[in-house]
Amino acid sequence: MAFNILVADDSETMRAVIKKTVSMSGVPVGEFHEAANGKEALAVLAETWIDVILSDINMPEMGGMELLKKISEDEELKKIPLIFITTEASDARREEAQKFGVAGYVKKPFQPETIKAILYEVLEKAYAHRLEENAGEENGEESDF
Amino acid sequence: MDEELRRVIFETFSEVFETMFFTFLEPLEEAPVREDLACGRFVEATISYSGGCNGSFLFYFPWELGKNITVNFLGVDEDEVQDGQVKDTAAETANMAIGGLLGKLDPAGKASLAIPQARVLADFSPETLLGKSNLCMFNTEFGILWVVGTHA
């Protein structure tokens, strides 16, 4: 089972770097979707099944914190884990993000291993059953039917 | 610019360049003589912050430096890099560098960082920056990174 990942950052090159990092992490990726700000991210979420969001905070039109708040207000969207990848790492920002249910926090600049570790941690917590199915498929186990 | 601020700037910028671009910065105490200044195509990136403390920084990347950090950032070959990606990388460098700097100068997080901007300067001479008290210069394998900044 693969995961659909939404990457939200106003920098196109940073989005490409994050996608490449995630692709090399070993996490099974279904589709990548991209957004340049929170508003575009919400538009993607309205039309596409997304399993995890990787978002910057400082973006034009709608920043990541406002995106997180909007998601937290929706019964379905709030089930999707959101990880911030951002330069803004003050205690005040982290506390604000935790108040609205952020799943993880990565400070830029980052090592690829940091992204990998937090992605696995968040996905295991949110989708343990799907990761187990994926491991079972790799081991050649047959499903019941 | 006081020495403590210069030291923090060097530490923070080095972390960004080494972590994301595998590029080392060497702080320069003195500018090269005018005859040795490399002029030509540069990328200028600007970013500011306000609230609690205020500041603005301009970064001047020689084109070769901008291109090479983009190559390393994206993990692609040099001939695959587009001009727009070099500009974007410069803007994101300013974002990470000053975001990191603010994290040390403003640990309470009262200041807000603006969206960085970048533009290509077809024919720029860093001579115009010489003599500024708030100038920092960093030597790299691909030319000098010039940074002019104010923080209050």
Short mmCIF file of C-alpha atoms in Angstrom, two decimals:
data_model
loop_
_atom_site.label_atom_id
_atom_site.label_comp_id
_atom_site.label_asym_id
_atom_site.label_seq_id
_atom_site.Cartn_x
_atom_site.Cartn_y
_atom_site.Cartn_z
CA MET A 1 0.00 0.00 0.00
CA ALA A 2 1.48 3.33 -1.04
CA PHE A 3 0.95 6.76 0.39
CA ASN A 4 -0.20 9.89 -1.42
CA ILE A 5 1.88 12.84 -0.29
CA LEU A 6 1.11 16.55 -0.57
CA VAL A 7 4.13 18.89 -0.52
CA ALA A 8 3.28 22.55 0.17
CA ASP A 9 6.07 25.14 -0.20
CA ASP A 10 6.26 28.36 -2.21
CA SER A 11 9.73 27.33 -3.45
CA GLU A 12 9.52 25.01 -6.44
CA THR A 13 13.08 23.84 -5.90
CA MET A 14 12.43 23.07 -2.24
CA ARG A 15 9.37 21.03 -3.26
CA ALA A 16 11.58 19.09 -5.68
CA VAL A 17 14.19 18.50 -2.95
CA ILE A 18 11.57 17.27 -0.48
CA LYS A 19 10.04 14.94 -3.07
CA LYS A 20 13.44 13.52 -3.93
CA THR A 21 14.28 13.06 -0.25
CA VAL A 22 11.00 11.25 0.41
CA SER A 23 11.41 9.10 -2.71
CA MET A 24 14.79 7.92 -1.44
CA SER A 25 13.58 7.31 2.11
CA GLY A 26 12.02 3.92 1.43
CA VAL A 27 8.50 5.08 2.25
CA PRO A 28 6.16 3.59 -0.39
CA VAL A 29 4.90 6.59 -2.36
CA GLY A 30 1.77 6.41 -4.50
CA GLU A 31 1.51 9.94 -5.85
CA PHE A 32 3.09 13.27 -5.06
CA HIS A 33 0.92 16.37 -5.19
CA GLU A 34 2.21 19.91 -4.89
CA ALA A 35 0.97 23.26 -3.67
CA ALA A 36 2.67 26.67 -3.55
CA ASN A 37 0.62 27.88 -0.57
CA GLY A 38 -2.07 26.85 1.89
CA LYS A 39 -4.88 27.85 -0.42
CA GLU A 40 -3.62 25.57 -3.20
CA ALA A 41 -3.10 22.82 -0.63
CA LEU A 42 -6.75 23.01 0.45
CA ALA A 43 -7.81 22.83 -3.21
CA VAL A 44 -5.76 19.64 -3.63
CA LEU A 45 -7.22 18.18 -0.43
CA ALA A 46 -10.76 18.89 -1.67
CA GLU A 47 -10.22 16.76 -4.77
CA THR A 48 -7.56 14.19 -3.99
CA TRP A 49 -6.98 11.48 -1.41
CA ILE A 50 -3.91 12.57 0.55
CA ASP A 51 -2.28 10.51 3.31
CA VAL A 52 0.27 12.97 4.66
CA ILE A 53 1.04 16.65 4.20
CA LEU A 54 4.56 18.13 4.28
CA SER A 55 4.22 21.89 4.56
CA ASP A 56 6.28 25.03 4.97
CA ILE A 57 4.93 27.71 7.31
CA ASN A 58 6.03 30.93 5.59
CA MET A 59 4.08 31.00 2.31
CA PRO A 60 2.21 33.78 0.47
CA GLU A 61 -1.62 33.99 0.35
CA MET A 62 -2.10 31.37 3.05
CA GLY A 63 0.71 30.15 5.26
CA GLY A 64 1.18 26.75 6.79
CA MET A 65 -0.14 27.65 10.22
CA GLU A 66 -3.45 28.85 8.75
CA LEU A 67 -3.57 25.69 6.63
CA LEU A 68 -3.11 23.60 9.77
CA LYS A 69 -5.89 25.50 11.54
CA LYS A 70 -8.29 25.04 8.61
CA ILE A 71 -7.51 21.32 8.50
CA SER A 72 -8.04 20.97 12.25
CA GLU A 73 -11.56 22.38 11.84
CA ASP A 74 -12.61 19.70 9.33
CA GLU A 75 -13.69 16.30 10.65
CA GLU A 76 -12.15 14.37 7.77
CA LEU A 77 -9.10 16.50 6.97
CA LYS A 78 -7.93 16.55 10.57
CA LYS A 79 -7.22 12.82 10.31
CA ILE A 80 -4.46 13.56 7.78
CA PRO A 81 -1.12 14.04 9.55
CA LEU A 82 0.68 17.29 8.72
CA ILE A 83 4.43 17.72 9.18
CA PHE A 84 5.94 21.19 9.08
CA ILE A 85 9.27 21.58 7.24
CA THR A 86 10.21 25.16 8.01
CA THR A 87 12.81 27.71 9.07
CA GLU A 88 10.45 28.89 11.83
CA ALA A 89 11.31 26.73 14.79
CA SER A 90 10.81 28.93 17.84
CA ASP A 91 9.19 27.39 20.92
CA ALA A 92 6.22 29.70 20.45
CA ARG A 93 5.65 28.47 16.90
CA ARG A 94 6.00 24.82 17.88
CA GLU A 95 3.54 25.25 20.75
CA GLU A 96 1.06 26.97 18.46
CA ALA A 97 1.41 24.14 15.95
CA GLN A 98 0.95 21.48 18.62
CA LYS A 99 -2.21 23.23 19.80
CA PHE A 100 -3.68 22.60 16.34
CA GLY A 101 -2.49 19.04 16.12
CA VAL A 102 0.68 19.14 14.03
CA ALA A 103 2.08 15.63 13.63
CA GLY A 104 5.75 16.56 13.27
CA TYR A 105 8.21 19.41 12.93
CA VAL A 106 11.41 19.56 10.87
CA LYS A 107 13.67 22.58 10.88
CA LYS A 108 15.33 23.78 7.65
CA PRO A 109 18.15 23.14 6.80
CA PHE A 110 17.62 19.41 7.22
CA GLN A 111 19.44 16.16 6.72
CA PRO A 112 17.59 13.59 4.59
CA GLU A 113 17.72 11.19 7.54
CA THR A 114 15.65 13.60 9.61
CA ILE A 115 12.87 13.66 7.03
CA LYS A 116 12.97 9.88 6.75
CA ALA A 117 12.83 9.34 10.51
CA ILE A 118 9.94 11.70 11.14
CA LEU A 119 7.99 10.44 8.13
CA TYR A 120 8.25 6.84 9.31
CA GLU A 121 7.33 7.86 12.86
CA VAL A 122 4.26 9.79 11.74
CA LEU A 123 3.10 7.20 9.20
CA GLU A 124 3.53 4.33 11.65
CA LYS A 125 1.44 6.17 14.18
CA ALA A 126 -1.30 7.11 11.74
CA TYR A 127 -1.33 4.11 9.44
CA ALA A 128 0.22 1.17 11.28
CA HIS A 129 -2.23 -1.24 9.69
CA ARG A 130 -1.30 -0.14 6.17
CA LEU A 131 2.40 -0.44 6.81
CA GLU A 132 1.83 -3.97 8.13
CA GLU A 133 -0.10 -4.86 4.96
CA ASN A 134 2.75 -3.47 2.88
CA ALA A 135 5.29 -5.56 4.78
CA GLY A 136 3.05 -8.61 4.35
CA GLU A 137 2.80 -8.10 0.59
CA GLU A 138 6.57 -7.83 0.33
CA ASN A 139 6.90 -11.14 2.20
CA GLY A 140 4.51 -12.82 -0.24
CA GLU A 141 1.75 -13.41 2.27
CA GLU A 142 -1.63 -14.12 0.74
CA SER A 143 -4.61 -12.05 1.73
CA ASP A 144 -7.88 -13.65 2.86
CA PHE A 145 -10.70 -13.87 0.31
CA MET B 1 27.98 45.37 12.34
CA ASP B 2 29.32 44.06 15.63
CA GLU B 3 31.59 41.06 15.77
CA GLU B 4 29.16 38.87 17.70
CA LEU B 5 26.53 39.33 15.00
CA ARG B 6 29.12 38.52 12.34
CA ARG B 7 30.02 35.34 14.19
CA VAL B 8 26.40 34.21 14.47
CA ILE B 9 25.83 35.03 10.79
CA PHE B 10 28.83 32.92 9.76
CA GLU B 11 27.72 29.97 11.92
CA THR B 12 24.16 30.07 10.68
CA PHE B 13 24.97 30.56 7.01
CA SER B 14 27.62 27.82 7.15
CA GLU B 15 25.05 25.39 8.51
CA VAL B 16 22.75 26.09 5.56
CA PHE B 17 25.44 25.90 2.90
CA GLU B 18 27.09 22.77 4.29
CA THR B 19 23.87 20.89 5.04
CA MET B 20 21.90 21.67 1.90
CA PHE B 21 24.58 22.47 -0.71
CA PHE B 22 27.76 20.69 0.54
CA THR B 23 29.52 24.03 0.13
CA PHE B 24 31.92 25.61 2.59
CA LEU B 25 32.04 29.30 3.42
CA GLU B 26 35.22 31.07 4.42
CA PRO B 27 34.69 34.51 5.97
CA LEU B 28 36.76 37.24 4.37
CA GLU B 29 38.04 40.06 6.54
CA GLU B 30 38.98 42.24 3.60
CA ALA B 31 37.53 42.62 0.14
CA PRO B 32 39.70 41.83 -2.87
CA VAL B 33 41.28 44.85 -4.52
CA ARG B 34 39.08 46.53 -7.08
CA GLU B 35 41.07 45.14 -10.00
CA ASP B 36 40.34 41.56 -8.84
CA LEU B 37 36.62 41.99 -8.27
CA ALA B 38 34.60 39.54 -10.35
CA CYS B 39 31.77 41.38 -12.08
CA GLY B 40 29.02 40.13 -14.34
CA ARG B 41 25.94 38.01 -13.87
CA PHE B 42 24.74 37.75 -10.28
CA VAL B 43 21.61 36.64 -8.47
CA GLU B 44 20.33 39.00 -5.79
CA ALA B 45 18.10 37.64 -3.03
CA THR B 46 16.41 39.85 -0.44
CA ILE B 47 14.52 39.07 2.73
CA SER B 48 13.34 41.08 5.71
CA TYR B 49 11.72 40.58 9.08
CA SER B 50 9.80 42.72 11.53
CA GLY B 51 8.01 42.62 14.88
CA GLY B 52 10.07 42.42 18.03
CA CYS B 53 13.21 43.00 16.02
CA ASN B 54 13.62 44.34 12.51
CA GLY B 55 16.12 43.60 9.81
CA SER B 56 16.75 43.11 6.14
CA PHE B 57 19.40 41.23 4.22
CA LEU B 58 20.57 41.23 0.62
CA PHE B 59 22.54 38.32 -0.78
CA TYR B 60 24.62 38.59 -3.96
CA PHE B 61 25.57 35.25 -5.53
CA PRO B 62 27.92 35.17 -8.52
CA TRP B 63 26.11 33.18 -11.19
CA GLU B 64 28.54 30.22 -10.99
CA LEU B 65 27.98 29.96 -7.25
CA GLY B 66 24.21 30.15 -7.67
CA LYS B 67 24.30 27.47 -10.36
CA ASN B 68 26.52 25.14 -8.35
CA ILE B 69 24.52 25.30 -5.16
CA THR B 70 21.43 24.58 -7.27
CA VAL B 71 23.16 21.52 -8.77
CA ASN B 72 23.93 20.25 -5.28
CA PHE B 73 20.53 21.20 -3.87
CA LEU B 74 18.58 19.36 -6.56
CA GLY B 75 21.11 16.59 -7.13
CA VAL B 76 21.13 17.09 -10.90
CA ASP B 77 23.77 17.62 -13.57
CA GLU B 78 24.93 21.15 -14.34
CA ASP B 79 23.42 21.12 -17.83
CA GLU B 80 19.99 20.29 -16.39
CA VAL B 81 19.78 23.44 -14.26
CA GLN B 82 17.43 26.18 -15.44
CA ASP B 83 17.81 29.88 -14.69
CA GLY B 84 14.54 29.95 -12.75
CA GLN B 85 15.82 27.21 -10.46
CA VAL B 86 18.96 29.23 -9.69
CA LYS B 87 16.81 32.23 -8.72
CA ASP B 88 14.55 30.04 -6.61
CA THR B 89 17.50 28.43 -4.85
CA ALA B 90 18.92 31.88 -4.04
CA ALA B 91 15.59 32.94 -2.53
CA GLU B 92 15.31 29.75 -0.52
CA THR B 93 18.91 30.17 0.69
CA ALA B 94 18.02 33.63 2.00
CA ASN B 95 14.94 32.12 3.65
CA MET B 96 16.89 29.37 5.41
CA ALA B 97 19.85 31.57 6.33
CA ILE B 98 17.85 34.41 7.82
CA GLY B 99 15.25 32.07 9.29
CA GLY B 100 18.09 30.32 11.09
CA LEU B 101 19.63 33.62 12.13
CA LEU B 102 16.31 34.81 13.56
CA GLY B 103 16.05 31.59 15.51
CA LYS B 104 19.19 32.66 17.39
CA LEU B 105 18.57 36.41 17.57
CA ASP B 106 14.88 36.12 18.37
CA PRO B 107 14.39 32.81 20.21
CA ALA B 108 10.96 33.89 21.45
CA GLY B 109 9.80 34.03 17.84
CA LYS B 110 8.24 37.47 17.96
CA ALA B 111 9.54 38.58 14.56
CA SER B 112 7.87 37.51 11.32
CA LEU B 113 9.92 36.63 8.29
CA ALA B 114 8.76 38.05 4.96
CA ILE B 115 8.67 36.06 1.73
CA PRO B 116 12.12 36.23 0.07
CA GLN B 117 12.53 37.69 -3.41
CA ALA B 118 15.21 37.01 -6.00
CA ARG B 119 16.22 38.53 -9.31
CA VAL B 120 18.98 38.11 -11.84
CA LEU B 121 21.38 41.02 -12.28
CA ALA B 122 22.84 40.78 -15.77
CA ASP B 123 25.84 42.98 -15.15
CA PHE B 124 26.58 43.66 -11.50
CA SER B 125 29.72 44.93 -9.85
CA PRO B 126 30.17 44.21 -6.13
CA GLU B 127 32.32 47.35 -6.05
CA THR B 128 29.09 49.16 -5.16
CA LEU B 129 29.02 47.24 -1.88
CA LEU B 130 32.55 48.05 -0.79
CA GLY B 131 32.91 50.19 2.31
CA LYS B 132 29.50 49.33 3.76
CA SER B 133 29.84 48.70 7.49
CA ASN B 134 27.16 46.00 7.36
CA LEU B 135 28.89 43.99 4.62
CA CYS B 136 29.86 40.34 5.10
CA MET B 137 31.87 38.43 2.49
CA PHE B 138 32.27 34.68 2.25
CA ASN B 139 34.71 33.03 -0.09
CA THR B 140 33.58 29.81 -1.78
CA GLU B 141 34.92 27.52 -4.44
CA PHE B 142 32.74 29.37 -6.98
CA GLY B 143 33.33 32.99 -6.00
CA ILE B 144 32.52 35.37 -3.19
CA LEU B 145 29.07 35.48 -1.62
CA TRP B 146 28.34 39.10 -0.67
CA VAL B 147 25.81 39.80 2.09
CA VAL B 148 24.62 43.20 3.26
CA GLY B 149 22.41 43.16 6.33
CA THR B 150 20.90 45.26 9.07
CA HIS B 151 19.46 44.04 12.35
CA ALA B 152 17.93 46.10 15.14
#
